[in-house]
Coordinates of C-alpha atoms in Angstrom, one line a residue:
Chain A
M1 CA 51.8 8.5 10.2
D2 CA 51.6 9.2 6.5
K3 CA 53.7 7.0 4.4
F4 CA 52.3 7.9 1.1
R5 CA 54.8 9.5 -1.4
F6 CA 52.7 9.7 -4.4
S7 CA 49.2 10.9 -5.3
L8 CA 47.1 12.2 -8.0
T9 CA 43.9 14.4 -8.1
Q10 CA 40.9 13.3 -9.9
R11 CA 37.4 14.5 -10.4
V12 CA 34.0 12.5 -10.4
K13 CA 32.3 12.4 -13.7
F14 CA 28.4 12.6 -14.1
Y15 CA 28.3 9.1 -15.7
E16 CA 30.2 7.6 -12.5
T17 CA 27.2 8.8 -10.2
D18 CA 24.0 6.7 -9.4
L19 CA 20.4 7.5 -8.4
Q20 CA 21.8 8.1 -4.7
T21 CA 23.5 11.1 -6.3
V22 CA 27.0 9.7 -5.4
M23 CA 29.9 8.1 -7.2
H24 CA 29.0 4.5 -7.4
H25 CA 31.1 2.4 -5.4
S26 CA 32.5 0.0 -8.2
E27 CA 34.1 3.3 -9.7
Y28 CA 36.7 3.4 -6.9
F29 CA 38.2 0.3 -8.1
K30 CA 38.8 1.9 -11.6
Y31 CA 40.5 4.7 -9.9
F32 CA 42.6 2.5 -7.9
E33 CA 43.6 0.8 -11.2
T34 CA 44.5 4.4 -12.7
A35 CA 46.4 5.1 -9.6
R36 CA 48.5 1.9 -9.9
V37 CA 49.3 2.9 -13.6
E38 CA 50.3 6.5 -12.7
Y39 CA 52.4 5.2 -9.6
M40 CA 54.1 3.1 -12.1
R41 CA 54.6 5.7 -14.7
N42 CA 56.1 7.9 -12.0
L43 CA 59.0 5.4 -11.4
G44 CA 59.5 5.2 -15.0
L45 CA 57.8 1.5 -15.2
I46 CA 55.5 2.0 -17.7
K47 CA 56.7 2.3 -21.3
K48 CA 53.8 2.6 -24.3
G49 CA 51.1 1.4 -22.1
D50 CA 52.9 -1.8 -20.7
F51 CA 55.1 -2.5 -17.7
V52 CA 58.9 -2.6 -18.4
G53 CA 60.0 -6.3 -19.0
S54 CA 58.3 -9.3 -20.2
S55 CA 55.7 -9.3 -17.4
T56 CA 52.4 -7.8 -16.7
V57 CA 50.1 -8.0 -13.6
T58 CA 46.7 -9.5 -12.8
V59 CA 44.5 -8.6 -9.8
V60 CA 44.3 -11.4 -7.1
K61 CA 42.4 -9.6 -4.5
T62 CA 41.0 -6.1 -3.8
L63 CA 39.1 -4.3 -1.3
A64 CA 37.7 -0.8 -0.3
V65 CA 36.1 0.8 2.7
F66 CA 33.9 3.7 2.0
N67 CA 33.7 6.3 4.8
F68 CA 31.9 9.3 3.2
P69 CA 30.6 9.6 -0.4
L70 CA 31.6 11.6 -3.4
K71 CA 29.3 13.9 -5.5
F72 CA 29.5 14.6 -9.1
D73 CA 32.3 17.1 -9.9
D74 CA 34.0 16.7 -6.5
E75 CA 37.8 16.8 -6.8
F76 CA 39.7 14.0 -4.7
K77 CA 43.2 13.0 -4.1
I78 CA 44.2 9.3 -4.4
N79 CA 47.1 8.5 -2.6
V80 CA 48.7 5.4 -3.5
R81 CA 51.8 3.2 -2.3
I82 CA 53.1 -0.3 -2.3
S83 CA 53.3 -1.6 1.2
D84 CA 54.2 -5.2 0.5
L85 CA 56.6 -6.4 -2.2
K86 CA 57.3 -10.2 -2.6
R87 CA 58.9 -12.2 -5.3
T88 CA 55.8 -12.7 -7.6
N89 CA 53.2 -10.3 -6.0
M90 CA 52.9 -7.0 -4.4
T91 CA 50.2 -5.1 -2.5
F92 CA 49.1 -1.6 -3.2
E93 CA 47.3 0.6 -0.7
Y94 CA 45.4 3.7 -1.3
R95 CA 43.6 6.5 0.7
I96 CA 41.1 8.9 -1.0
N97 CA 40.4 12.4 0.4
R98 CA 38.2 15.1 -0.9
A99 CA 40.2 17.8 -2.3
D100 CA 38.6 20.8 -0.8
D101 CA 38.5 19.8 2.8
N102 CA 40.7 16.7 3.0
R103 CA 37.7 14.9 4.5
L104 CA 38.4 11.0 4.4
I105 CA 36.5 9.5 1.7
A106 CA 37.6 5.8 1.2
T107 CA 40.6 3.4 1.8
G108 CA 41.4 0.3 -0.1
L109 CA 44.0 -2.2 -1.2
T110 CA 44.9 -4.3 -4.0
K111 CA 47.0 -7.4 -4.3
V112 CA 48.4 -8.0 -7.9
A113 CA 50.6 -10.9 -9.1
A114 CA 53.1 -10.8 -11.9
I115 CA 52.3 -12.9 -15.0
D116 CA 54.0 -13.4 -18.2
R117 CA 52.8 -11.1 -21.0
K118 CA 51.9 -13.9 -23.4
S119 CA 51.3 -17.2 -21.4
Y120 CA 49.7 -15.1 -18.5
K121 CA 51.3 -17.5 -16.0
P122 CA 52.7 -16.5 -12.8
T123 CA 56.1 -15.2 -12.9
R124 CA 58.9 -13.1 -10.9
I125 CA 58.5 -9.3 -10.7
P126 CA 61.4 -8.0 -12.9
P127 CA 64.4 -7.0 -11.0
V128 CA 64.3 -3.5 -12.2
M129 CA 60.9 -3.0 -10.9
V130 CA 61.9 -4.4 -7.5
D131 CA 64.8 -2.2 -7.3
K132 CA 62.8 1.0 -8.1
I133 CA 59.9 0.2 -5.7
T134 CA 62.2 -0.7 -2.9
A135 CA 64.1 2.7 -3.2
F136 CA 61.0 4.8 -3.7
E137 CA 59.2 3.3 -0.9
K138 CA 62.3 2.9 1.3
L139 CA 61.3 -0.9 1.8
P140 CA 63.6 -3.1 3.6
G141 CA 66.1 -4.5 1.3
K142 CA 66.6 -8.3 0.9
Chain B
M1 CA 38.1 24.6 -41.8
D2 CA 38.6 24.1 -38.0
K3 CA 36.2 25.9 -35.9
F4 CA 36.9 24.4 -32.5
R5 CA 37.9 26.7 -30.0
F6 CA 38.2 24.2 -27.1
S7 CA 39.6 20.9 -26.5
L8 CA 41.1 18.6 -23.6
T9 CA 43.4 15.9 -23.6
Q10 CA 42.7 12.6 -22.0
R11 CA 44.3 9.1 -21.8
V12 CA 42.8 5.7 -22.5
K13 CA 42.4 3.7 -19.1
F14 CA 43.2 0.1 -18.8
Y15 CA 39.5 -0.7 -17.9
E16 CA 38.2 1.1 -21.1
T17 CA 39.8 -1.5 -23.3
D18 CA 38.1 -4.7 -24.6
L19 CA 39.5 -8.1 -25.7
Q20 CA 40.1 -6.4 -29.4
T21 CA 42.7 -4.5 -27.1
V22 CA 41.2 -1.1 -28.1
M23 CA 39.2 1.4 -26.1
H24 CA 35.5 0.1 -26.3
H25 CA 33.3 2.2 -28.6
S26 CA 30.9 2.9 -25.8
E27 CA 33.6 4.8 -23.8
Y28 CA 33.7 7.8 -26.4
F29 CA 30.2 8.7 -25.3
K30 CA 31.4 9.0 -21.7
Y31 CA 34.4 11.1 -23.0
F32 CA 31.8 13.3 -25.1
E33 CA 30.1 14.0 -21.8
T34 CA 33.2 15.0 -20.0
A35 CA 34.1 17.2 -23.1
R36 CA 30.7 18.9 -22.6
V37 CA 31.1 19.4 -18.8
E38 CA 34.7 21.2 -19.4
Y39 CA 33.4 23.2 -22.2
M40 CA 30.8 24.5 -19.9
R41 CA 33.2 25.0 -17.0
N42 CA 35.6 26.9 -19.2
L43 CA 32.7 29.4 -20.1
G44 CA 32.1 29.8 -16.3
L45 CA 28.7 27.8 -16.7
I46 CA 29.2 25.0 -14.3
K47 CA 29.1 25.9 -10.5
K48 CA 29.6 23.2 -8.0
G49 CA 28.8 20.3 -10.3
D50 CA 25.7 21.7 -11.9
F51 CA 24.7 24.3 -14.7
V52 CA 24.1 27.7 -13.7
G53 CA 20.5 28.7 -13.5
S54 CA 17.5 26.4 -12.6
S55 CA 17.9 24.1 -15.7
T56 CA 20.0 21.2 -16.4
V57 CA 20.1 19.0 -19.7
T58 CA 19.3 15.7 -21.0
V59 CA 20.8 13.9 -24.0
V60 CA 18.2 13.6 -26.9
K61 CA 20.3 12.1 -29.5
T62 CA 24.0 11.2 -29.8
L63 CA 26.1 9.4 -32.4
A64 CA 29.6 8.8 -33.0
V65 CA 31.7 7.5 -36.2
F66 CA 34.9 5.5 -35.6
N67 CA 37.8 6.1 -37.8
F68 CA 40.8 4.5 -35.9
P69 CA 41.1 2.8 -32.7
L70 CA 42.9 3.8 -29.6
K71 CA 45.0 1.6 -27.3
F72 CA 45.6 1.5 -23.6
D73 CA 47.5 4.6 -22.7
D74 CA 47.1 6.4 -25.7
E75 CA 46.9 10.1 -25.2
F76 CA 44.2 11.8 -27.4
K77 CA 42.7 15.3 -27.8
I78 CA 39.0 15.9 -27.8
N79 CA 37.9 19.1 -29.7
V80 CA 34.4 20.2 -28.7
R81 CA 32.0 23.1 -29.8
I82 CA 28.4 24.1 -29.9
S83 CA 27.4 24.0 -33.6
D84 CA 23.8 24.7 -33.1
L85 CA 21.9 26.6 -30.4
K86 CA 18.2 26.7 -30.3
R87 CA 15.5 27.9 -27.7
T88 CA 15.3 24.8 -25.7
N89 CA 18.4 22.5 -27.1
M90 CA 21.8 22.7 -28.4
T91 CA 24.1 20.4 -30.2
F92 CA 27.8 19.7 -29.3
E93 CA 30.3 18.4 -32.0
Y94 CA 33.4 16.4 -31.2
R95 CA 36.6 15.5 -33.1
I96 CA 39.0 13.2 -31.4
N97 CA 42.5 13.0 -32.6
R98 CA 45.3 10.8 -31.2
A99 CA 47.7 13.2 -29.3
D100 CA 51.1 11.8 -30.7
D101 CA 50.4 12.0 -34.4
N102 CA 47.1 13.9 -34.8
R103 CA 45.6 11.0 -36.5
L104 CA 41.7 11.3 -36.9
I105 CA 40.3 8.8 -34.1
A106 CA 36.5 9.5 -34.2
T107 CA 33.9 12.2 -34.7
G108 CA 30.6 12.7 -33.0
L109 CA 27.8 14.6 -31.8
T110 CA 25.2 15.0 -29.1
K111 CA 21.8 17.0 -29.1
V112 CA 21.0 18.0 -25.5
A113 CA 17.7 19.7 -24.3
A114 CA 17.4 21.9 -21.3
I115 CA 15.2 20.6 -18.8
D116 CA 14.0 22.0 -15.4
R117 CA 16.2 20.6 -12.5
K118 CA 13.4 19.5 -10.3
S119 CA 10.4 18.6 -12.7
Y120 CA 13.1 17.3 -15.5
K121 CA 10.5 19.0 -17.9
P122 CA 11.7 20.9 -21.0
T123 CA 12.6 24.5 -20.5
R124 CA 14.5 27.3 -22.1
I125 CA 18.1 27.3 -22.0
P126 CA 19.1 30.1 -19.5
P127 CA 19.9 33.5 -21.3
V128 CA 23.3 33.6 -19.6
M129 CA 24.1 30.5 -21.2
V130 CA 22.9 31.6 -24.7
D131 CA 25.0 34.8 -24.4
K132 CA 28.1 33.2 -23.3
I133 CA 28.2 30.3 -26.0
T134 CA 26.9 32.8 -28.8
A135 CA 29.8 35.1 -27.9
F136 CA 32.4 32.1 -27.5
E137 CA 31.4 30.3 -30.8
K138 CA 30.7 33.5 -32.7
L139 CA 27.3 32.1 -33.6
P140 CA 24.8 34.3 -35.6
G141 CA 22.9 36.6 -33.1
K142 CA 19.2 36.7 -32.8
Chain C
M1 CA 29.8 -27.0 3.6
D2 CA 27.7 -25.0 1.2
K3 CA 25.3 -22.7 2.9
F4 CA 24.1 -20.8 -0.2
R5 CA 20.2 -20.9 -0.9
F6 CA 20.1 -18.6 -3.8
S7 CA 22.2 -18.1 -6.9
L8 CA 21.8 -16.5 -10.4
T9 CA 23.4 -17.3 -13.7
Q10 CA 25.0 -14.5 -15.8
R11 CA 27.0 -14.5 -18.9
V12 CA 30.2 -12.3 -19.6
K13 CA 29.5 -9.3 -21.8
F14 CA 31.8 -8.2 -24.8
Y15 CA 32.1 -4.6 -23.3
E16 CA 33.1 -6.2 -19.8
T17 CA 36.3 -7.8 -21.1
D18 CA 39.8 -5.9 -21.1
L19 CA 42.7 -6.1 -23.1
Q20 CA 43.9 -9.4 -21.2
T21 CA 40.7 -10.8 -22.9
V22 CA 39.1 -11.5 -19.6
M23 CA 36.3 -9.9 -17.5
H24 CA 37.7 -6.7 -15.7
H25 CA 38.0 -7.2 -12.1
S26 CA 35.8 -4.1 -11.3
E27 CA 32.9 -5.8 -13.1
Y28 CA 32.6 -8.4 -10.4
F29 CA 31.4 -5.6 -8.1
K30 CA 28.5 -4.9 -10.4
Y31 CA 27.5 -8.5 -10.5
F32 CA 27.6 -8.6 -6.7
E33 CA 25.2 -5.7 -6.7
T34 CA 22.9 -7.5 -9.1
A35 CA 23.1 -10.5 -6.9
R36 CA 22.0 -8.6 -4.0
V37 CA 19.2 -7.1 -5.8
E38 CA 17.8 -10.5 -7.1
Y39 CA 18.2 -12.2 -3.6
M40 CA 16.2 -9.3 -2.1
R41 CA 13.6 -9.7 -5.0
N42 CA 13.4 -13.4 -4.3
L43 CA 12.5 -12.7 -0.7
G44 CA 9.9 -10.3 -1.8
L45 CA 11.7 -7.4 -0.4
I46 CA 12.1 -5.3 -3.8
K47 CA 9.0 -3.6 -4.8
K48 CA 9.3 -1.2 -7.9
G49 CA 13.2 -0.9 -7.7
D50 CA 13.4 -0.1 -4.1
F51 CA 13.5 -1.9 -0.8
V52 CA 10.2 -2.4 1.1
G53 CA 10.0 0.1 4.0
S54 CA 11.5 3.7 4.3
S55 CA 15.2 2.7 4.1
T56 CA 17.6 1.9 1.4
V57 CA 21.1 0.5 1.7
T58 CA 24.7 2.0 1.1
V59 CA 28.0 -0.1 0.6
V60 CA 30.3 0.3 3.5
K61 CA 33.1 -2.3 2.4
T62 CA 33.4 -4.8 -0.3
L63 CA 36.2 -7.1 -1.3
A64 CA 36.9 -9.7 -4.0
V65 CA 39.3 -12.5 -4.5
F66 CA 39.9 -13.7 -7.8
N67 CA 40.8 -17.3 -8.4
F68 CA 40.4 -17.7 -12.1
P69 CA 39.5 -15.5 -15.1
L70 CA 36.2 -15.4 -17.1
K71 CA 36.2 -15.0 -20.8
F72 CA 33.8 -13.3 -23.0
D73 CA 30.4 -15.3 -23.3
D74 CA 31.4 -17.5 -20.3
E75 CA 28.4 -18.4 -18.2
F76 CA 28.9 -18.2 -14.6
K77 CA 26.6 -19.0 -11.4
I78 CA 26.9 -16.2 -8.6
N79 CA 25.9 -17.8 -5.3
V80 CA 24.8 -15.2 -2.7
R81 CA 23.7 -15.4 1.0
I82 CA 23.6 -13.0 4.0
S83 CA 26.1 -14.4 6.4
D84 CA 25.8 -11.6 9.1
L85 CA 22.7 -9.5 9.9
K86 CA 22.8 -6.8 12.6
R87 CA 20.6 -3.9 13.7
T88 CA 21.7 -1.4 11.1
N89 CA 24.1 -3.5 8.7
M90 CA 24.4 -6.8 7.0
T91 CA 27.0 -8.7 5.0
F92 CA 26.5 -10.3 1.8
E93 CA 28.9 -13.3 0.7
Y94 CA 29.3 -14.6 -2.8
R95 CA 30.8 -17.4 -4.5
I96 CA 31.2 -17.3 -8.4
N97 CA 31.6 -20.5 -10.3
R98 CA 32.1 -21.0 -14.0
A99 CA 28.7 -22.7 -15.2
D100 CA 30.2 -25.3 -17.6
D101 CA 32.5 -27.0 -15.2
N102 CA 32.0 -25.5 -11.7
R103 CA 35.5 -24.1 -11.7
L104 CA 35.9 -21.5 -8.8
I105 CA 36.3 -18.3 -10.2
A106 CA 35.9 -15.7 -7.5
T107 CA 34.6 -15.0 -3.9
G108 CA 33.6 -11.7 -2.2
L109 CA 31.7 -10.0 0.4
T110 CA 29.9 -6.8 0.8
K111 CA 28.9 -5.1 4.1
V112 CA 25.8 -2.7 3.6
A113 CA 24.3 -0.3 5.9
A114 CA 20.7 0.7 6.1
I115 CA 20.0 4.4 5.5
D116 CA 16.9 6.5 5.3
R117 CA 15.5 6.9 1.8
K118 CA 15.4 10.6 2.0
S119 CA 18.2 11.8 4.6
Y120 CA 20.6 9.0 3.9
K121 CA 21.3 8.7 7.5
P122 CA 22.0 5.4 9.3
T123 CA 18.7 3.6 10.3
R124 CA 17.7 0.3 11.4
I125 CA 16.9 -2.5 9.0
P126 CA 13.3 -2.8 8.5
P127 CA 11.7 -5.8 10.8
V128 CA 10.1 -7.3 7.8
M129 CA 13.6 -7.6 6.1
V130 CA 15.2 -8.8 9.3
D131 CA 12.4 -11.5 9.7
K132 CA 12.4 -12.7 6.1
I133 CA 16.1 -12.9 5.7
T134 CA 16.4 -14.7 9.2
A135 CA 13.9 -17.3 8.2
F136 CA 15.5 -17.9 4.8
E137 CA 19.1 -18.3 5.9
K138 CA 18.1 -19.9 9.1
L139 CA 20.2 -17.3 11.1
P140 CA 20.0 -17.7 14.8
G141 CA 16.9 -15.8 16.3
K142 CA 17.2 -12.8 18.8
Chain D
M1 CA 5.0 -1.8 -40.0
D2 CA 7.2 -3.6 -37.6
K3 CA 9.9 -5.7 -39.2
F4 CA 11.7 -6.7 -36.1
R5 CA 11.8 -10.5 -35.8
F6 CA 14.1 -11.0 -32.8
S7 CA 14.3 -9.3 -29.3
L8 CA 15.3 -9.5 -25.8
T9 CA 14.2 -8.5 -22.5
Q10 CA 16.5 -6.8 -19.9
R11 CA 16.6 -5.1 -16.7
V12 CA 17.9 -1.7 -15.7
K13 CA 20.7 -2.3 -13.0
F14 CA 21.2 0.1 -10.2
Y15 CA 25.0 0.8 -11.2
E16 CA 23.7 1.9 -14.7
T17 CA 21.6 4.8 -13.2
D18 CA 22.9 8.3 -12.8
L19 CA 22.2 11.2 -10.5
Q20 CA 19.1 12.2 -12.6
T21 CA 17.7 8.7 -11.5
V22 CA 17.5 7.2 -15.0
M23 CA 19.8 4.8 -17.0
H24 CA 22.7 6.7 -18.3
H25 CA 22.7 7.3 -21.9
S26 CA 25.9 5.4 -22.6
E27 CA 24.6 2.0 -21.3
Y28 CA 22.2 1.9 -24.2
F29 CA 25.3 1.3 -26.5
K30 CA 26.3 -1.7 -24.3
Y31 CA 22.7 -3.0 -24.5
F32 CA 22.8 -2.5 -28.2
E33 CA 25.9 -4.7 -28.3
T34 CA 24.3 -7.5 -26.0
A35 CA 21.5 -7.4 -28.6
R36 CA 23.9 -7.8 -31.6
V37 CA 25.5 -11.0 -29.7
E38 CA 22.1 -12.5 -28.9
Y39 CA 20.7 -11.8 -32.4
M40 CA 23.7 -13.8 -33.8
R41 CA 23.6 -16.5 -31.2
N42 CA 19.9 -17.0 -32.2
L43 CA 21.1 -17.6 -35.8
G44 CA 23.8 -20.0 -34.8
L45 CA 26.6 -17.6 -35.7
I46 CA 28.2 -17.3 -32.4
K47 CA 30.4 -20.3 -31.0
K48 CA 32.2 -20.0 -27.9
G49 CA 32.2 -16.2 -27.6
D50 CA 33.3 -15.5 -31.3
F51 CA 31.6 -15.3 -34.8
V52 CA 31.6 -18.4 -37.0
G53 CA 34.4 -18.2 -39.7
S54 CA 37.6 -16.3 -39.3
S55 CA 36.2 -12.8 -39.1
T56 CA 34.8 -10.8 -36.1
V57 CA 33.4 -7.3 -36.5
T58 CA 34.3 -3.7 -35.4
V59 CA 31.8 -0.9 -34.7
V60 CA 32.1 1.8 -37.6
K61 CA 29.1 4.2 -36.5
T62 CA 26.6 4.1 -34.0
L63 CA 23.7 6.3 -32.9
A64 CA 20.8 6.4 -30.3
V65 CA 17.7 8.8 -30.1
F66 CA 16.3 8.7 -26.7
N67 CA 12.5 9.5 -26.3
F68 CA 11.7 8.5 -22.6
P69 CA 14.0 7.5 -19.8
L70 CA 14.3 4.3 -18.0
K71 CA 14.4 4.0 -14.1
F72 CA 16.1 1.6 -11.9
D73 CA 14.7 -2.1 -12.1
D74 CA 12.6 -1.2 -15.1
E75 CA 12.2 -4.1 -17.6
F76 CA 12.6 -3.1 -21.3
K77 CA 12.3 -5.1 -24.4
I78 CA 15.2 -4.5 -27.1
N79 CA 13.9 -5.3 -30.7
V80 CA 17.0 -5.8 -32.9
R81 CA 17.4 -6.6 -36.9
I82 CA 19.9 -6.2 -39.6
S83 CA 18.5 -3.7 -42.0
D84 CA 21.3 -3.7 -44.4
L85 CA 23.8 -6.2 -45.5
K86 CA 26.7 -5.5 -47.7
R87 CA 29.9 -7.3 -48.6
T88 CA 31.9 -6.1 -45.8
N89 CA 29.7 -4.4 -43.4
M90 CA 26.2 -4.6 -42.1
T91 CA 23.6 -2.4 -40.1
F92 CA 21.6 -3.1 -36.9
E93 CA 18.6 -1.3 -36.1
Y94 CA 17.2 -1.4 -32.6
R95 CA 13.9 -0.1 -30.9
I96 CA 13.7 -0.2 -27.1
N97 CA 10.3 -0.3 -25.4
R98 CA 9.4 -0.3 -21.7
A99 CA 8.0 -3.8 -20.8
D100 CA 5.2 -2.9 -18.8
D101 CA 3.3 -0.4 -21.0
N102 CA 5.3 -0.8 -24.3
R103 CA 6.2 2.8 -24.1
L104 CA 8.9 3.9 -26.8
I105 CA 12.1 4.5 -24.9
A106 CA 14.7 4.5 -27.7
T107 CA 16.0 3.8 -31.0
G108 CA 19.4 3.2 -32.5
L109 CA 21.4 1.8 -35.2
T110 CA 25.0 0.6 -35.5
K111 CA 27.1 -0.2 -38.6
V112 CA 29.7 -2.9 -38.0
A113 CA 32.4 -3.8 -40.5
A114 CA 33.9 -7.3 -40.8
I115 CA 37.6 -7.6 -39.9
D116 CA 40.0 -10.6 -39.9
R117 CA 40.2 -12.0 -36.5
K118 CA 44.0 -11.8 -36.3
S119 CA 44.9 -8.9 -38.5
Y120 CA 41.9 -6.8 -37.7
K121 CA 41.8 -5.9 -41.5
P122 CA 38.5 -5.3 -43.3
T123 CA 37.5 -8.6 -44.9
R124 CA 34.2 -10.2 -46.2
I125 CA 31.3 -11.1 -44.1
P126 CA 31.4 -14.9 -44.1
P127 CA 29.0 -16.7 -46.6
V128 CA 27.5 -18.6 -44.0
M129 CA 26.6 -15.4 -42.2
V130 CA 25.1 -13.8 -45.2
D131 CA 23.0 -16.8 -46.0
K132 CA 21.4 -17.1 -42.6
I133 CA 20.9 -13.2 -42.1
T134 CA 19.3 -12.8 -45.5
A135 CA 16.9 -16.0 -45.0
F136 CA 16.0 -14.6 -41.4
E137 CA 15.4 -11.3 -42.4
K138 CA 13.9 -12.0 -45.8
L139 CA 16.3 -9.5 -47.3
P140 CA 16.5 -9.4 -51.1
G141 CA 18.9 -12.1 -52.5
K142 CA 21.7 -11.1 -54.8

C-alpha cells in the first residue's frame, strides 16, 4: 500500500556519476535532503531558506538500500513522507523509482531532531509543524 | 549587450553551503556543467545522456569570477551561450544572476574539447552540432 | 570490547562543512568509502586502483548514526572492520572518534556485494580476499 | 624555473571519479582549497580551523587548465605558492603533477580577498600574514 503523498522528479547529473558509470551512492543522501526541503516547502513550512519557528533540524540517523543503479541523465521520482513524528524528532521515508519505467531504484529513511537555531540544542518540534504534518500525513492525533 | 539566448533557473541546496553560510565556490562549476547539458538538450544534441554522434567532450579549461554570494534556497538564473566554436573545441560562457532581484552573482567560462567516445582522443566536433550551434548563436559561418 | 584492527585519521575540509558550521552528514559516506579502500589496501587487496581478481564491489546498503558533529579542520579517526563475510557480499562497520579527545562522533555500516568487473553482475568474493579478510579479522573459518 | 616551495601529495578517491573514469574537473577546486589551507598551516597561520587575526578569506576568482586526467587511486602532488600579495587580496598558484611519473596534470590559480570574520566585509590582510608570506615566498618588500 502506497502512502506517499508527495514526490519530486529529478535528473542524474554528469558530476554525480562515478567510474562504474552510475550515480554514486553518497549522492542519494543529498537527494533525500532535497526531498525533505521540498516536502516542507509544500506544507508552507520553509520561509526564505529556513524552517518556520525558532528551530531547525539536524540529522541523527540515515540509511539507504540500493536496488538498481541510475545512469547519467536518468530521470527519477523521489517519494517522501514523514512516517514517525515525535516530540523532538521525526523520521522521513523515501522511495526512489526510475521515471521512465517505474523501476525501484532505492529506499531510505532519515531521522532528524529539532534543534534551536542559535544554540543547536535539542528542542521541541514547533506546534505549527506538528499540526501541518499530522494533517497532511493523516497521522494519529495525540 | 546581452547575447544569451538560453538560461535555466536553479536553487541553492543546503548541502552546497559552507560554514560561511554561502554556496561553496566549487559548486558553481557543477552548475556550469548542468547548464552545458541543458543547453545541448535544448538544441536536440543530447540523446539518452550522451551527445549525438560518436564524440563526447572533456573540459580543457574553466574559470569563474565571483561577485556576490548565494545563500541556501536562493533561486538563481544561469545564462549560458557558446561564444567560440572551433574545429575541435568550443567555449561556453555563463552569467549567473540572483532570481529575485537580478543581482549579478558570478560569471564564468569553460573551454571543452571534442573527444572520441571510446578512445577519448581529440576529434572534430560533429557537423550536426556545428550547424545547430552556429544557427542558434548566429555565429559567423565558415 | 573493541574489535577494530584498522583505522585511518582524516581531517575535515572546509568544503565539507555546511551552513550549520559542521561536516555535512553526506560526507561521512565518502569517508566510509575511503576507509574501505584503505582497509583493502592494508591487506594487499588493492592493486592500481582496483580490487585483486576479476571482481569489484557495489554498495547494497549503508547507514550512519550521528552522535556529535565535526567542525572544519577537526581531525578524526575512522575505525573500520569487516564484521560479516558471506559468499557474495560482506559488511563493513565503522566507528568515528574525534582525534583530540576520542569523543564518539558517528558509527555506520555498509554492505557491499561482489560484482564482475565487466558485466557488473553478482559474483563470488575472490578466494584470496576471503582468506586474507578471514585471517585478519579472525573470523570463524568455513 | 620552479618557484614552488610547498607541496602536498594526495590520492584520487573513488567518489571523485566520473563516468569517463577520471577525476571530475570540479574536484580540482576542492584540492586547490585544501592546498591553500595546508600552505597556511605550514606558515603557522591556521589555528583551530581559522586564519590567525580577525579576518578570513573569500574566493574572488579561480581558474584551472587541465592537461591530462587522473584516474582513481592515482597519487598526485599539488605545488602551491602565493604569487601576488596585495593590501586586501592575494593570488595562489598551483601546479599538479602525477606522483609516479611527474606528468603535468593541471595548473590553476585562485584570487582570494580578506574579509572580516563577522561582517564578511573586505578588510586588510593581517600584518602577521603579510610578513610570513613575504618572507617565505621571498616576495619584494614594501
